[in-house]
């Protein structure tokens, strides 16, 4: 049980390790490419370590060198048959993205994960990969472990996605890098676009549909990557600064990719004083500096269309909602039920501990009464984002809070406490 006391204010400046989503992709693309790539400011979280571990098993050589990670990739179809089951740990991104690659190899393989990952649905990748010709078996046809048999018949396909998921989209893109011919992926909701940007894939928009085309010609080459700071990690510090008194924070070199900054727009709409100081661009990925100041917040209602762009920040937005005026409502968020834990129920159970009036719905929740208690005991359910959101909540409570299973924060940000200590007074 970790104990956190109320803070007085937030002051200072922070710079975060690389964005988790971009880091996974940099590791994957440099593993697929032939020759040496170099990655600066890679995420140090356990999830990205899981991706590195899987590609090590597939013959890729990673070396920590001064200033970053050097990667000796295997080139087109150069991955090696693994000697053991590939362990994706807690990482849905690792499991789903690597599936798009393992489905196309001329060797058999198997992926597994921890208890939480083993409960998460995989049908969403199994169906489209089978449609492209993959031969794969999964527990109950939906869960890890997944076994990939050798398929000599991977075909370019035209696929319309049924779930708004960047993980599924990315798996399909990786599969599309292998066969002769052009694969087309049609996406209706906006999801994070790092894979398309990093592979420089042409995308056109037809009405609400985004159409992505991919072929062997797009196969990655060795590159130098700089990963901007993690914008999802930043969300916890941003909400803390907005809600604490007399507070001011600068965040340097954080990802400002527009498919990820939905929560900044929502917090600004709620009255949050958040300014972008400088915006830069490297290989299509926007990043820059943010300036955040204490604000008094009023609530908003968030509907289905925005959910994929703020999916990871909903736990901390709910904390903001629990201190703000008016009604905070999330609808159309059924994906929250199949994250590292059922985040709808985790948010509701934790906020109820501090007297928040919150009603759970099938696809979201509605907060209609603010925090009334002076302290609380919270449960992370082994979910890093629930652990960090309830930490921020604890730091704002008159008599602080206690968190069970706090150590899950290491999944995305092992430096969370160090960073809090640096800026909290
Ligand atoms: C991610 C996509 C999102 C997100 C996850 C990371 C990615 O999942 O929740 O933390 O890096 O592609 P979905 O694509 O399943 O929504």
Tab-separated table of N, CA and C in Angstrom, residues 112-202:
chain	number	residue	atom	x	y	z
A	112	UNK	N	2.353	-15.049	-25.710
A	112	UNK	CA	1.554	-15.161	-24.485
A	112	UNK	C	1.664	-13.835	-23.734
A	113	UNK	N	0.992	-13.746	-22.594
A	113	UNK	CA	1.054	-12.510	-21.804
A	113	UNK	C	0.685	-12.788	-20.362
A	114	UNK	N	0.683	-11.737	-19.545
A	114	UNK	CA	0.337	-11.932	-18.129
A	114	UNK	C	-1.179	-12.139	-17.969
A	115	UNK	N	-1.642	-12.243	-16.737
A	115	UNK	CA	-3.061	-12.558	-16.510
A	115	UNK	C	-3.986	-11.513	-17.119
A	116	UNK	N	-3.605	-10.238	-16.943
A	116	UNK	CA	-4.454	-9.164	-17.467
A	116	UNK	C	-4.516	-9.243	-18.994
A	117	UNK	N	-3.367	-9.379	-19.638
A	117	UNK	CA	-3.348	-9.437	-21.114
A	117	UNK	C	-4.065	-10.687	-21.623
A	118	UNK	N	-3.991	-11.767	-20.839
A	118	UNK	CA	-4.641	-13.011	-21.261
A	118	UNK	C	-6.167	-12.917	-21.191
A	119	UNK	N	-6.665	-11.866	-20.546
A	119	UNK	CA	-8.129	-11.675	-20.505
A	119	UNK	C	-8.605	-10.710	-21.592
A	120	UNK	N	-7.663	-10.088	-22.321
A	120	UNK	CA	-8.071	-9.054	-23.288
A	120	UNK	C	-8.391	-9.668	-24.659
A	121	UNK	N	-9.382	-9.111	-25.364
A	121	UNK	CA	-9.837	-9.741	-26.607
A	121	UNK	C	-8.827	-9.624	-27.750
A	122	UNK	N	-8.634	-10.738	-28.451
A	122	UNK	CA	-7.699	-10.762	-29.577
A	122	UNK	C	-8.425	-11.065	-30.896
A	123	UNK	N	-9.719	-11.349	-30.800
A	123	UNK	CA	-10.513	-11.644	-31.996
A	123	UNK	C	-10.381	-10.493	-33.002
A	124	UNK	N	-10.261	-9.290	-32.476
A	124	UNK	CA	-10.144	-8.103	-33.322
A	124	UNK	C	-8.928	-8.139	-34.247
A	125	UNK	N	-7.873	-8.878	-33.859
A	125	UNK	CA	-6.758	-9.033	-34.818
A	125	UNK	C	-6.839	-10.384	-35.537
A	126	UNK	N	-7.383	-11.368	-34.843
A	126	UNK	CA	-7.441	-12.712	-35.447
A	126	UNK	C	-8.290	-12.679	-36.733
A	127	UNK	N	-9.460	-12.057	-36.661
A	127	UNK	CA	-10.359	-12.055	-37.830
A	127	UNK	C	-9.724	-11.384	-39.056
A	128	UNK	N	-9.238	-10.146	-38.923
A	128	UNK	CA	-8.667	-9.535	-40.127
A	128	UNK	C	-7.384	-10.221	-40.611
A	129	UNK	N	-6.586	-10.761	-39.679
A	129	UNK	CA	-5.357	-11.432	-40.128
A	129	UNK	C	-5.704	-12.736	-40.849
A	130	UNK	N	-6.716	-13.449	-40.372
A	130	UNK	CA	-7.152	-14.660	-41.089
A	130	UNK	C	-7.670	-14.291	-42.481
A	131	UNK	N	-8.375	-13.195	-42.555
A	131	UNK	CA	-8.911	-12.731	-43.851
A	131	UNK	C	-7.753	-12.467	-44.832
A	132	UNK	N	-6.604	-12.037	-44.283
A	132	UNK	CA	-5.425	-11.805	-45.144
A	132	UNK	C	-4.678	-13.111	-45.425
A	133	UNK	N	-5.146	-14.209	-44.850
A	133	UNK	CA	-4.523	-15.508	-45.149
A	133	UNK	C	-3.722	-16.109	-44.007
A	134	UNK	N	-3.723	-15.456	-42.848
A	134	UNK	CA	-2.925	-15.974	-41.722
A	134	UNK	C	-3.533	-17.264	-41.177
A	135	UNK	N	-2.636	-18.146	-40.709
A	135	UNK	CA	-3.086	-19.385	-40.061
A	135	UNK	C	-2.739	-19.242	-38.585
A	136	UNK	N	-3.745	-19.064	-37.771
A	136	UNK	CA	-3.473	-18.857	-36.349
A	136	UNK	C	-4.562	-19.460	-35.478
A	137	UNK	N	-4.139	-19.901	-34.291
A	137	UNK	CA	-5.084	-20.495	-33.339
A	137	UNK	C	-4.927	-19.753	-32.023
A	138	UNK	N	-6.057	-19.568	-31.346
A	138	UNK	CA	-6.005	-18.870	-30.061
A	138	UNK	C	-6.913	-19.580	-29.075
A	139	UNK	N	-6.630	-19.381	-27.781
A	139	UNK	CA	-7.495	-19.965	-26.758
A	139	UNK	C	-8.905	-19.396	-26.932
A	140	UNK	N	-9.870	-20.257	-27.006
A	140	UNK	CA	-11.278	-19.891	-27.232
A	140	UNK	C	-11.435	-18.974	-28.442
A	141	UNK	N	-10.489	-19.079	-29.363
A	141	UNK	CA	-10.495	-18.273	-30.588
A	141	UNK	C	-10.496	-16.757	-30.332
A	142	UNK	N	-10.109	-16.352	-29.129
A	142	UNK	CA	-10.163	-14.924	-28.802
A	142	UNK	C	-9.051	-14.464	-27.866
A	143	UNK	N	-8.388	-15.385	-27.175
A	143	UNK	CA	-7.460	-14.961	-26.117
A	143	UNK	C	-6.069	-15.568	-26.306
A	144	UNK	N	-5.076	-14.898	-25.673
A	144	UNK	CA	-3.727	-15.452	-25.644
A	144	UNK	C	-3.754	-16.755	-24.857
A	145	UNK	N	-2.843	-17.695	-25.124
A	145	UNK	CA	-1.800	-17.606	-26.147
A	145	UNK	C	-2.352	-17.766	-27.575
A	146	UNK	N	-1.638	-17.112	-28.501
A	146	UNK	CA	-1.962	-17.287	-29.924
A	146	UNK	C	-0.797	-18.030	-30.571
A	147	UNK	N	-1.138	-19.003	-31.397
A	147	UNK	CA	-0.104	-19.755	-32.113
A	147	UNK	C	-0.205	-19.407	-33.596
A	148	UNK	N	0.935	-19.065	-34.178
A	148	UNK	CA	0.973	-18.733	-35.609
A	148	UNK	C	1.563	-19.912	-36.361
A	149	UNK	N	0.782	-20.455	-37.309
A	149	UNK	CA	1.340	-21.502	-38.179
A	149	UNK	C	1.893	-20.836	-39.429
A	150	UNK	N	2.638	-21.625	-40.236
A	150	UNK	CA	3.248	-21.013	-41.429
A	150	UNK	C	2.162	-20.858	-42.495
A	151	UNK	N	2.027	-19.646	-42.986
A	151	UNK	CA	1.056	-19.419	-44.053
A	151	UNK	C	1.805	-19.016	-45.317
A	152	UNK	N	1.546	-19.738	-46.409
A	152	UNK	CA	2.219	-19.377	-47.668
A	152	UNK	C	1.292	-18.518	-48.514
A	153	UNK	N	0.229	-18.058	-47.868
A	153	UNK	CA	-0.816	-17.445	-48.670
A	153	UNK	C	-1.279	-16.095	-48.116
A	154	UNK	N	-0.335	-15.287	-47.617
A	154	UNK	CA	-0.724	-13.959	-47.133
A	154	UNK	C	-0.998	-13.075	-48.363
A	155	UNK	N	-2.181	-12.463	-48.368
A	155	UNK	CA	-2.599	-11.707	-49.556
A	155	UNK	C	-2.840	-10.246	-49.212
A	156	UNK	N	-2.647	-9.357	-50.193
A	156	UNK	CA	-3.057	-7.967	-49.953
A	156	UNK	C	-4.579	-7.928	-49.925
A	157	UNK	N	-5.149	-7.209	-48.993
A	157	UNK	CA	-6.604	-7.200	-48.847
A	157	UNK	C	-7.122	-5.778	-48.720
A	158	UNK	N	-8.416	-5.639	-48.919
A	158	UNK	CA	-9.090	-4.367	-48.683
A	158	UNK	C	-9.926	-4.591	-47.427
A	159	UNK	N	-9.584	-3.917	-46.340
A	159	UNK	CA	-10.223	-4.236	-45.066
A	159	UNK	C	-10.832	-2.981	-44.433
A	160	UNK	N	-12.100	-3.074	-44.057
A	160	UNK	CA	-12.744	-1.972	-43.342
A	160	UNK	C	-12.777	-2.334	-41.867
A	161	UNK	N	-12.172	-1.502	-41.047
A	161	UNK	CA	-12.048	-1.841	-39.629
A	161	UNK	C	-13.367	-1.710	-38.886
A	162	UNK	N	-13.639	-2.693	-37.996
A	162	UNK	CA	-14.903	-2.629	-37.250
A	162	UNK	C	-14.698	-2.048	-35.846
A	163	UNK	N	-13.459	-2.040	-35.334
A	163	UNK	CA	-13.185	-1.389	-34.037
A	163	UNK	C	-12.243	-0.214	-34.312
A	164	UNK	N	-12.475	0.918	-33.655
A	164	UNK	CA	-11.549	2.053	-33.805
A	164	UNK	C	-10.348	1.774	-32.912
A	165	UNK	N	-9.318	1.143	-33.473
A	165	UNK	CA	-8.164	0.751	-32.678
A	165	UNK	C	-6.879	0.913	-33.473
A	166	UNK	N	-5.952	1.717	-32.930
A	166	UNK	CA	-4.661	1.917	-33.591
A	166	UNK	C	-3.834	0.639	-33.547
A	167	UNK	N	-4.113	-0.206	-32.551
A	167	UNK	CA	-3.362	-1.466	-32.460
A	167	UNK	C	-3.751	-2.380	-33.609
A	168	UNK	N	-5.051	-2.493	-33.873
A	168	UNK	CA	-5.512	-3.348	-34.976
A	168	UNK	C	-5.024	-2.769	-36.306
A	169	UNK	N	-5.200	-1.459	-36.468
A	169	UNK	CA	-4.761	-0.804	-37.705
A	169	UNK	C	-3.273	-1.071	-37.949
A	170	UNK	N	-2.469	-0.946	-36.904
A	170	UNK	CA	-1.022	-1.116	-37.059
A	170	UNK	C	-0.667	-2.561	-37.407
A	171	UNK	N	-1.364	-3.521	-36.782
A	171	UNK	CA	-1.106	-4.934	-37.104
A	171	UNK	C	-1.369	-5.174	-38.588
A	172	UNK	N	-2.456	-4.598	-39.098
A	172	UNK	CA	-2.805	-4.801	-40.516
A	172	UNK	C	-1.790	-4.117	-41.431
A	173	UNK	N	-1.310	-2.970	-41.001
A	173	UNK	CA	-0.281	-2.278	-41.798
A	173	UNK	C	0.980	-3.152	-41.857
A	174	UNK	N	1.386	-3.710	-40.718
A	174	UNK	CA	2.604	-4.542	-40.711
A	174	UNK	C	2.434	-5.763	-41.605
A	175	UNK	N	1.241	-6.349	-41.597
A	175	UNK	CA	0.999	-7.491	-42.496
A	175	UNK	C	1.118	-7.036	-43.953
A	176	UNK	N	0.571	-5.866	-44.235
A	176	UNK	CA	0.591	-5.337	-45.609
A	176	UNK	C	1.986	-5.073	-46.151
A	177	UNK	N	3.010	-5.085	-45.266
A	177	UNK	CA	4.389	-4.858	-45.731
A	177	UNK	C	4.984	-6.114	-46.361
A	178	UNK	N	4.283	-7.254	-46.255
A	178	UNK	CA	4.893	-8.522	-46.666
A	178	UNK	C	4.506	-9.054	-48.048
A	179	UNK	N	3.218	-9.120	-48.427
A	179	UNK	CA	2.915	-9.739	-49.725
A	179	UNK	C	3.152	-8.808	-50.916
A	180	UNK	N	3.136	-9.390	-52.118
A	180	UNK	CA	3.129	-8.582	-53.341
A	180	UNK	C	1.778	-7.888	-53.407
A	181	UNK	N	1.734	-6.663	-53.896
A	181	UNK	CA	0.450	-5.983	-54.086
A	181	UNK	C	0.123	-5.019	-52.965
A	182	UNK	N	-0.928	-4.259	-53.199
A	182	UNK	CA	-1.267	-3.168	-52.280
A	182	UNK	C	-2.435	-3.567	-51.375
A	183	UNK	N	-2.249	-3.424	-50.063
A	183	UNK	CA	-3.335	-3.651	-49.099
A	183	UNK	C	-3.979	-2.306	-48.784
A	184	UNK	N	-5.286	-2.339	-48.563
A	184	UNK	CA	-6.007	-1.101	-48.236
A	184	UNK	C	-6.684	-1.282	-46.884
A	185	UNK	N	-6.515	-0.290	-46.020
A	185	UNK	CA	-7.148	-0.350	-44.699
A	185	UNK	C	-8.050	0.867	-44.571
A	186	UNK	N	-9.313	0.619	-44.278
A	186	UNK	CA	-10.276	1.722	-44.155
A	186	UNK	C	-10.650	1.891	-42.696
A	187	UNK	N	-10.468	3.115	-42.215
A	187	UNK	CA	-10.698	3.396	-40.797
A	187	UNK	C	-11.759	4.480	-40.676
A	188	UNK	N	-12.767	4.270	-39.792
A	188	UNK	CA	-13.811	5.301	-39.707
A	188	UNK	C	-13.547	6.296	-38.569
A	189	UNK	N	-13.110	5.843	-37.393
A	189	UNK	CA	-12.806	6.798	-36.310
A	189	UNK	C	-11.355	7.275	-36.428
A	190	UNK	N	-11.033	8.367	-35.737
A	190	UNK	CA	-9.633	8.835	-35.744
A	190	UNK	C	-8.893	8.131	-34.613
A	191	UNK	N	-7.851	7.373	-34.948
A	191	UNK	CA	-7.014	6.765	-33.907
A	191	UNK	C	-5.573	7.225	-34.131
A	192	UNK	N	-4.712	6.979	-33.143
A	192	UNK	CA	-3.341	7.490	-33.254
A	192	UNK	C	-2.691	7.008	-34.548
A	193	UNK	N	-1.923	7.917	-35.184
A	193	UNK	CA	-1.429	7.646	-36.546
A	193	UNK	C	0.088	7.470	-36.616
A	194	UNK	N	0.706	7.072	-35.512
A	194	UNK	CA	2.174	6.992	-35.501
A	194	UNK	C	2.714	6.008	-36.546
A	195	UNK	N	2.035	4.864	-36.708
A	195	UNK	CA	2.562	3.858	-37.652
A	195	UNK	C	2.579	4.437	-39.069
A	196	UNK	N	1.474	5.095	-39.449
A	196	UNK	CA	1.410	5.668	-40.801
A	196	UNK	C	2.501	6.726	-40.981
A	197	UNK	N	2.673	7.577	-39.958
A	197	UNK	CA	3.671	8.654	-40.072
A	197	UNK	C	5.073	8.073	-40.187
A	198	UNK	N	5.359	7.081	-39.337
A	198	UNK	CA	6.731	6.549	-39.309
A	198	UNK	C	7.060	5.778	-40.579
A	199	UNK	N	6.037	5.186	-41.207
A	199	UNK	CA	6.276	4.465	-42.468
A	199	UNK	C	6.027	5.363	-43.679
A	200	UNK	N	5.663	6.621	-43.410
A	200	UNK	CA	5.359	7.605	-44.460
A	200	UNK	C	4.323	7.058	-45.445
A	201	UNK	N	3.237	6.513	-44.924
A	201	UNK	CA	2.219	5.912	-45.779
A	201	UNK	C	1.266	6.980	-46.299
A	202	UNK	N	0.958	6.893	-47.578
A	202	UNK	CA	-0.034	7.832	-48.095
A	202	UNK	C	-1.411	7.501	-47.518
